[in-house]
Each structure stands twice: as structure tokens, then as C-alpha cells.
Short mmCIF file of C-alpha atoms and ligand atoms in Angstrom, two decimals:
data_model
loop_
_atom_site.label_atom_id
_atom_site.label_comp_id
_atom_site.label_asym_id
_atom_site.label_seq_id
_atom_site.Cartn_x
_atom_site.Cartn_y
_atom_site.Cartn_z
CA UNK A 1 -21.95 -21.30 0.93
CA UNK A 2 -19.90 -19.34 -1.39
CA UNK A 3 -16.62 -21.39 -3.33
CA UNK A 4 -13.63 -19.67 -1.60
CA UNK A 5 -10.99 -18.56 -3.95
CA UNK A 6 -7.66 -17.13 -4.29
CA UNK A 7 -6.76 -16.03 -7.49
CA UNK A 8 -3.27 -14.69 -9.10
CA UNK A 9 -3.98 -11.41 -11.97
CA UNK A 10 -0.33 -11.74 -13.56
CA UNK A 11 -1.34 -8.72 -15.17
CA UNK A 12 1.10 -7.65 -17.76
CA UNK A 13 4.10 -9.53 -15.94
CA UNK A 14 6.33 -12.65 -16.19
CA UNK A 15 8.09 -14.07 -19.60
CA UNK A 16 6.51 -17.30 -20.26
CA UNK A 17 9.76 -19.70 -18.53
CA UNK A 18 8.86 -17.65 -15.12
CA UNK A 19 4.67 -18.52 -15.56
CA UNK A 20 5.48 -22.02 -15.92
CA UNK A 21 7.87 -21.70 -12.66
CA UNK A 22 5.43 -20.27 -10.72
CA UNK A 23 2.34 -22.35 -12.07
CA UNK A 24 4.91 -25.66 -11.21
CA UNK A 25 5.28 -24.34 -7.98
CA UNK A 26 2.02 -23.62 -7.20
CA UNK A 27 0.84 -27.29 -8.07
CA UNK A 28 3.44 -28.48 -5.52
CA UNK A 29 3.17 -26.05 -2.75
CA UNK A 30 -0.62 -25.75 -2.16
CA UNK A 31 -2.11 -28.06 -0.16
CA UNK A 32 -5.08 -30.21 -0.93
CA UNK A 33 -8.09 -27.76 0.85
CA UNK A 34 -11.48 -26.21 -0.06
CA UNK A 35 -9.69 -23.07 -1.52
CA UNK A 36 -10.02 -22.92 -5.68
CA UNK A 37 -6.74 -21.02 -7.08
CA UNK A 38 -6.75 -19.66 -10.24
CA UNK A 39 -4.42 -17.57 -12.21
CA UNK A 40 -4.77 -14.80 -15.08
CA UNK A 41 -1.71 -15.38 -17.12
CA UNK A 42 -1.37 -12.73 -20.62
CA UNK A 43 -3.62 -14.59 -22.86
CA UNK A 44 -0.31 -15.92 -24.54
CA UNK A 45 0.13 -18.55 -22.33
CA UNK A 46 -3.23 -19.64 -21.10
CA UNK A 47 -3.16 -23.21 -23.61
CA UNK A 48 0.51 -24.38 -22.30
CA UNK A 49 -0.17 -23.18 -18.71
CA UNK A 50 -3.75 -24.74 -18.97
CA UNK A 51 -2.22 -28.03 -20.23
CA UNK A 52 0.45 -27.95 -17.51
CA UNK A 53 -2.10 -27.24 -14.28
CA UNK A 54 -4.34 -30.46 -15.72
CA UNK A 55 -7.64 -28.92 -13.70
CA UNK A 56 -6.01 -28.51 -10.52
CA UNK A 57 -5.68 -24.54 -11.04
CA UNK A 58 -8.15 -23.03 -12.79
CA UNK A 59 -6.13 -20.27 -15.59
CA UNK A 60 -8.25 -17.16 -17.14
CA UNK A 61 -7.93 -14.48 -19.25
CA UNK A 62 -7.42 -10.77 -18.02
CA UNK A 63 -9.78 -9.56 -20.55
CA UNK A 64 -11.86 -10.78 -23.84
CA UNK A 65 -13.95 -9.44 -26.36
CA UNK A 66 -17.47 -9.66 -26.39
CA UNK A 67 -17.80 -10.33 -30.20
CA UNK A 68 -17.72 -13.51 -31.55
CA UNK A 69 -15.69 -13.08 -34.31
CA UNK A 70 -14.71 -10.45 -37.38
CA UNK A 71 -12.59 -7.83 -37.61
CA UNK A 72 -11.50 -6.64 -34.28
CA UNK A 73 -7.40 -6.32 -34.89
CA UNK A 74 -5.62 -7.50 -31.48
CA UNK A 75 -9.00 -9.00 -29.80
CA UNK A 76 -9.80 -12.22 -28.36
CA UNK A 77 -13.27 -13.82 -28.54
CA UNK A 78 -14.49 -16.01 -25.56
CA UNK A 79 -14.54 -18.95 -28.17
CA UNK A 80 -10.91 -18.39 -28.71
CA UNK A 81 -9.99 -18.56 -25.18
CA UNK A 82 -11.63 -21.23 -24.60
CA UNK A 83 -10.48 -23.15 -27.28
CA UNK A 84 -7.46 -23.23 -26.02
CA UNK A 85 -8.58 -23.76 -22.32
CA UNK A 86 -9.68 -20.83 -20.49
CA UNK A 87 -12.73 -21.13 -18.55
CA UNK A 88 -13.25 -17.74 -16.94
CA UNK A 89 -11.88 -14.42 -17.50
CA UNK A 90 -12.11 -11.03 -15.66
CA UNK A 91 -14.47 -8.70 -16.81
CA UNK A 92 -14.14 -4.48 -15.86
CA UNK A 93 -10.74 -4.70 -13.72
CA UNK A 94 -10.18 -0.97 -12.93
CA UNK A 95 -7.12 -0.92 -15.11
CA UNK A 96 -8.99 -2.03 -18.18
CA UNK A 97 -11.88 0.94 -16.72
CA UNK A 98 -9.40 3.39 -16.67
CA UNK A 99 -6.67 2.94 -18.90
CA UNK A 100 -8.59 1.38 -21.89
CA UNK A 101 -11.58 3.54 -21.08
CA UNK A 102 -14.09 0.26 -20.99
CA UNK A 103 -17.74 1.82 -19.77
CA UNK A 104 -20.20 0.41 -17.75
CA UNK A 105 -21.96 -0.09 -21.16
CA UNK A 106 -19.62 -2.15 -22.65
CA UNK A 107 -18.85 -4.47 -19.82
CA UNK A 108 -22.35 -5.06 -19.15
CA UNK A 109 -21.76 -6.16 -22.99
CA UNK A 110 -19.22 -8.41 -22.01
CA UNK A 111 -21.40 -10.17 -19.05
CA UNK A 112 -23.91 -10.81 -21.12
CA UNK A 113 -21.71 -12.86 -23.57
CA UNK A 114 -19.99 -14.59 -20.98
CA UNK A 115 -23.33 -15.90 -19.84
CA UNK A 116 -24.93 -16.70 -23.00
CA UNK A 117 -21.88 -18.90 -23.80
CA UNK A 118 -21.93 -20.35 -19.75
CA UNK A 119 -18.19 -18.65 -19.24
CA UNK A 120 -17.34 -17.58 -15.90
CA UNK A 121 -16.17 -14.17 -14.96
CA UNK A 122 -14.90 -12.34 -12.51
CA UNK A 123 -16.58 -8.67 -12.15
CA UNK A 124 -14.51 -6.24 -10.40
CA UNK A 125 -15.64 -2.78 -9.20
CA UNK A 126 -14.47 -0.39 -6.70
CA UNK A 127 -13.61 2.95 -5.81
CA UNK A 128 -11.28 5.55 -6.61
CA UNK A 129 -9.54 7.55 -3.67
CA UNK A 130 -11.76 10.93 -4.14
CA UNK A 131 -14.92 8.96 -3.89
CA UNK A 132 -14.01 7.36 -0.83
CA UNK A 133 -12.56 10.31 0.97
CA UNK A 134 -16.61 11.88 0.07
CA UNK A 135 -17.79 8.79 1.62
CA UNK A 136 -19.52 8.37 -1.70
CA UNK A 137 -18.57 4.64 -2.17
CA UNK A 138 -21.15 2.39 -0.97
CA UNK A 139 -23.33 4.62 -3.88
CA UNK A 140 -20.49 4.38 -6.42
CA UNK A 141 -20.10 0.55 -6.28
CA UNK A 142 -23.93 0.09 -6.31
CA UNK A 143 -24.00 1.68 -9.36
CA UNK A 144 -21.40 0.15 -11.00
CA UNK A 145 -22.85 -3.36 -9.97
CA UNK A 146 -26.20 -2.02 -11.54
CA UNK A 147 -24.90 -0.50 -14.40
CA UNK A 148 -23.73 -3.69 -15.64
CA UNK A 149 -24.44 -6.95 -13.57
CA UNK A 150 -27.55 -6.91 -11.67
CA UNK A 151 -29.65 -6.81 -14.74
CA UNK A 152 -28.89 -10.86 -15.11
CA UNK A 153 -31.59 -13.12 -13.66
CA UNK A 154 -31.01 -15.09 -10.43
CA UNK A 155 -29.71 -18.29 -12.35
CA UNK A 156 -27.48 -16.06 -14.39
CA UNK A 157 -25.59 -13.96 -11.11
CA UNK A 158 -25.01 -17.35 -9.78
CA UNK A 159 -22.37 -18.04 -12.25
CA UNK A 160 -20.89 -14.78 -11.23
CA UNK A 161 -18.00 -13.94 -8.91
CA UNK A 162 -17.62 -10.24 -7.62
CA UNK A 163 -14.06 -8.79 -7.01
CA UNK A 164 -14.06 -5.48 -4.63
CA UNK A 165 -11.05 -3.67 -5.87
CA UNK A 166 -10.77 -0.44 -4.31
CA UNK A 167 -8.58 1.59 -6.81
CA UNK A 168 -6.05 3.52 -4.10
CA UNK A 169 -5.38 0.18 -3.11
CA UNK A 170 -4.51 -1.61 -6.18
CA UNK A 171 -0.61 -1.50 -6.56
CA UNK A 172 -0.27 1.11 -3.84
CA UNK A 173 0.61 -0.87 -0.48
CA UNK A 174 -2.29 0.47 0.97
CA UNK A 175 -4.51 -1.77 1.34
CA UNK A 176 -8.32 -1.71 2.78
CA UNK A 177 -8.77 -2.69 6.66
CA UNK A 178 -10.37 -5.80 7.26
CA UNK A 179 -13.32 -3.50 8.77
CA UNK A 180 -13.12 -1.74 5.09
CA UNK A 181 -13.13 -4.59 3.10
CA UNK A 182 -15.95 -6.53 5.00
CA UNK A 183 -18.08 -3.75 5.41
CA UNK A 184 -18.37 -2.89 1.28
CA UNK A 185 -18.79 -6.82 0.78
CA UNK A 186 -21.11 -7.33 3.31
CA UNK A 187 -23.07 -4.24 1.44
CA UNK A 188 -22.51 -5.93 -2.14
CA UNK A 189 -24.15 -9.20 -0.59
CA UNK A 190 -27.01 -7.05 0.91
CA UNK A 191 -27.53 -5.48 -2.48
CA UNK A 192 -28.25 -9.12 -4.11
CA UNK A 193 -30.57 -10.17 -1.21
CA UNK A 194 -32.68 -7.15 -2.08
CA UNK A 195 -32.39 -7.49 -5.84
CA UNK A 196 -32.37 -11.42 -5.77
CA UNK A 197 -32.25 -13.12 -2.62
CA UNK A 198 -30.46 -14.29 0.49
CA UNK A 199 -30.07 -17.85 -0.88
CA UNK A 200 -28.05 -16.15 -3.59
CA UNK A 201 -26.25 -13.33 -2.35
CA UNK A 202 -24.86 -16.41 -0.10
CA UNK A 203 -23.58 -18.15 -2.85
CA UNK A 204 -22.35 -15.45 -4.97
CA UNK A 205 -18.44 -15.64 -4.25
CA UNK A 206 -16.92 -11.68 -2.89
CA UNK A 207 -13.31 -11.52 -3.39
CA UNK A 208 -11.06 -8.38 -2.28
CA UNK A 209 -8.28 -7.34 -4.13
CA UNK A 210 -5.66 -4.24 -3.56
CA UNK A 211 -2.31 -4.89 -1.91
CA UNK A 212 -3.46 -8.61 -0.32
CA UNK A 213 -0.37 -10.31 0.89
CA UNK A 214 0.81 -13.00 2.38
CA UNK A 215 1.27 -10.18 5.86
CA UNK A 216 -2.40 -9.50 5.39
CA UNK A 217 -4.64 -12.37 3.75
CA UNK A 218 -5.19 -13.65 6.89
CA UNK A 219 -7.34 -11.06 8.77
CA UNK A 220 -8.93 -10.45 5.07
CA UNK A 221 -10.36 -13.73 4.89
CA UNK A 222 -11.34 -14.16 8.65
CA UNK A 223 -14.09 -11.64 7.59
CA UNK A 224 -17.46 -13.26 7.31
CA UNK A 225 -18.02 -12.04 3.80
CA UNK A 226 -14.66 -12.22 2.43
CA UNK A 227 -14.71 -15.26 0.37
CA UNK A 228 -11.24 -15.14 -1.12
CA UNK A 229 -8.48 -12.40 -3.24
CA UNK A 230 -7.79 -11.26 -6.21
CA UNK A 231 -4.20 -11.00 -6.07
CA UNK A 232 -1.43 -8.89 -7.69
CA UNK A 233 1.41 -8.38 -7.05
CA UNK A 234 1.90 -10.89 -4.37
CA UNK A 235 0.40 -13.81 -6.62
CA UNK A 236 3.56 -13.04 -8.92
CA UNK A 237 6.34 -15.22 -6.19
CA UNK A 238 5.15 -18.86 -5.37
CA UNK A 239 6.14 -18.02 -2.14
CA UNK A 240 3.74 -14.95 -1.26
CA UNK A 241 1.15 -16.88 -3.33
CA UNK A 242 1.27 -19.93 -1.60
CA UNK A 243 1.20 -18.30 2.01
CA UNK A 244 -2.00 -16.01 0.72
CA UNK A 245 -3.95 -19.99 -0.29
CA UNK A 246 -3.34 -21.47 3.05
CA UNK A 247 -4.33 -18.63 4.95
CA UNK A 248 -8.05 -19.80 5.02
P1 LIG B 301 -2.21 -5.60 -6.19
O1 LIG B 301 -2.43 -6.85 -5.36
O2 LIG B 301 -0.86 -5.56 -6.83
O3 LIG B 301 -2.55 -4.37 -5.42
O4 LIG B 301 -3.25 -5.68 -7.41
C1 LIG B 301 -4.55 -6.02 -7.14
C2 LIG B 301 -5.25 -6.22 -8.43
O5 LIG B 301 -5.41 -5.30 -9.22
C3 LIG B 301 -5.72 -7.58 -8.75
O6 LIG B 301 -6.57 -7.59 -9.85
#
């Protein structure tokens, strides 16, 4: 069975008092369950926040380098991070696609650095609005997942968890049906029974991120092969976050 997991991307938001608020308040408010939470704090404050949520919430980076070291002004390596206690960090979120113009090539670089040094990631893919509205993406998030994941061997994808972010519903309030979302994840698993197998694809965590709230989590993660959210804006207000974790 897939590790269900709701997970807070902070993105570029909150000054450092407010991410030790919220982090405090999410070690209170979440009950003891099955559910791992993790957050994606700016890089900035990944040791204190680390040190302050003591294993109980797991806290990632947003993005890393897939160098080791040298001179790469403003980069982080995955050494780095983890030096000063990250354990996993998101790898192609549709922002870092877009806006920084990462490709397929160099994310498939980053992958294959996470795994060599046994770092979890988070691989997000998804659609933009035009490809949907073709009905073109089932074959657009197929090839992003080829392009730069499913060229890892079975033991390697294990360590992987796969965020479907559909980009018109990241940020937008519109966010994917329940029929939507399961259909593309139930897809993505069918994708890594054929290239892997079925004893894989089920342990392979799916999240779904793009407008997931506390309103909507629910019906989300009653799909069969929803395994958990990627969170945005709603992660950002213990509140919302809280209500998002206990709705398994
Ligand atoms: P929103 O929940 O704000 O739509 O953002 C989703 C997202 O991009 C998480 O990575």
C-alpha cells in the first residue's frame, strides 16, 4: 500500500516567525494517524524548522541543484540540504518548469542525483489548460513521466513519490473533480504496472495538487488512487492545513 501524505509547498511565502507558527501548530493540531505531513519551507528555514518538528513532520526543499558542489552562484546541492536536515525535496514543480524554464532534461538530471545519494523527491507533472481542453493530457503527462522518471529501475521508482499538478489548477480555485484527479492517477499507476509492475505502481505514492482545501480534500482522497496532496495555498493557515490531514 502506498504511504499517504499531505504535504504543505510554502512556496515563496511566510517570514520565518509565521513558519515556526504554523510548523508549532501543526505539531499540536494533527492527530496521531497513518497520514505523513511534510512541509516545503524556502530553503532558509529548513535547519531551525527541521530542529523544531524533531521527525514528526517531515520538511523539504522546493528545489535543489543537481551538482554537488562548485560554482553555481545562488544554488543548493542535495548535500547542503541535507546537512542541515532536509530529507526530500520537490523535483519539476510546474512553476520551476515554467518560470525558471527547467526541461525534462534537466530534471531527469536532478532524479538521478537524488537517487544516487538515496534522497527522496517529489516529481510533479501535469497539464496546462490548452492541452487539456485538446484532450491531449493523458499523452502529455506520459511523456513527461518518461522524459525524466521512468528510466529509473524498479528499486529506484520506489523511492519516488508522484505529484499530479494540473497547471489551470494550481493557484486558480479551480480545482480538478475527484473523477479528474482519479482518473489521470489511476492512468499514472497503470503506466508503472506496464513499465514496472503492479506490486510497484501500488506502492508508488500519487498525490494531487491544485486548489486542495480543506472544502475539497475530502472527496480527493476518497479516490482509490489518490494517496494524499500537495498543498498550496491552503497548507499556508494551520487551520486549512490541519482540516486537509484529518480528512483521510
Ligand atoms: P495551490 O494549492 O495554491 O493551488 O498550489 C498547488 C501547488 O502548486 C502545490 O505545489
Amino acid at each position: 500500500m502506498a504511504q499517504k501524505i499531505v504535504a504543505g509547498n510554502w512556496k515563496m511565502n511566510l517570514q520565518f516567525e509565521e513558519g515556526e507558527a504554523l510548523v508549532n501548530e501543526i505539531l499540536r493540531g494533527s492527530r496521531a494517524s497513518d497520514v505523513a505531513v511534510m512541509v516545503f519551507p524556502t530553503s532558509l528555514y529548513v535547519q531551525s524548522l527541521s530542529e523544531q518538528a524533531n521527525g514528526e513532520i517531515t520538511v523539504g526543499v522546493q528545489n535543489f541543484n543537481a551538482n554537488e558542489k562548485g560554482a553555481f552562484t545562488g544554488e543548493m546541492s542535495i548535500s547542503q540540504v541535507e546537512s542541515v536536515g532536509a530529507s526530500i525535496g520537490l523535483i519539476g514543480h510546474s512553476e520551476r518548469r515554467a518560470i525558471f524554464h527547467e526541461t525534462d532534461a534537466d530534471l531527469k538530471l536532478k532524479v538521478d542525483t537524488a537517487v544516487e545519494k538515496g534522497f527522496k523527491f517529489i516529481f510533479c507533472c501535469g497539464e496546462p489548460l490548452e492541452l487539456r481542453e485538446a484532450g491531449k493530457e493523458f499523452n502529455f503527462v506520459k511523456t513527461q513521466l518518461e522524459a525524466s522518471l521512468f528510466h529509473l529501475s524498479a528499486d529506484q521508482l520506489e523511492n519516488g513519490i508522484i505529484a499530479y499538478e494540473p497547471v489551470w489548477a494550481i493557484g486558480t480555485g479551480k480545482t480538478a473533480s475527484s473523477q479528474q484527479a482519479e482518473e489521470m492517477h489511476a492512468e499514472i499507476r497503470s503506466w508503472i504496472t506496464e513499465r514496472y509492475s503492479a506490486q510497484i505502481a501500488d506502492s508508488v505514492s500519487i498525490l494531487y495538487g491544485g486548489s486542495c482545501n480543506n472544502k475539497n480534500a475530502k472527496e480527493l482522497f476518497a479516490c482509490p488512487n489518490v494517496d494524499g496532496g500537495l498543498i498550496g495555498g491552503a497548507a499556508l493557515k494551520a487551520e486549512s492545513f490541519l482540516e486537509i490531514i484529518n480528512a483521510f
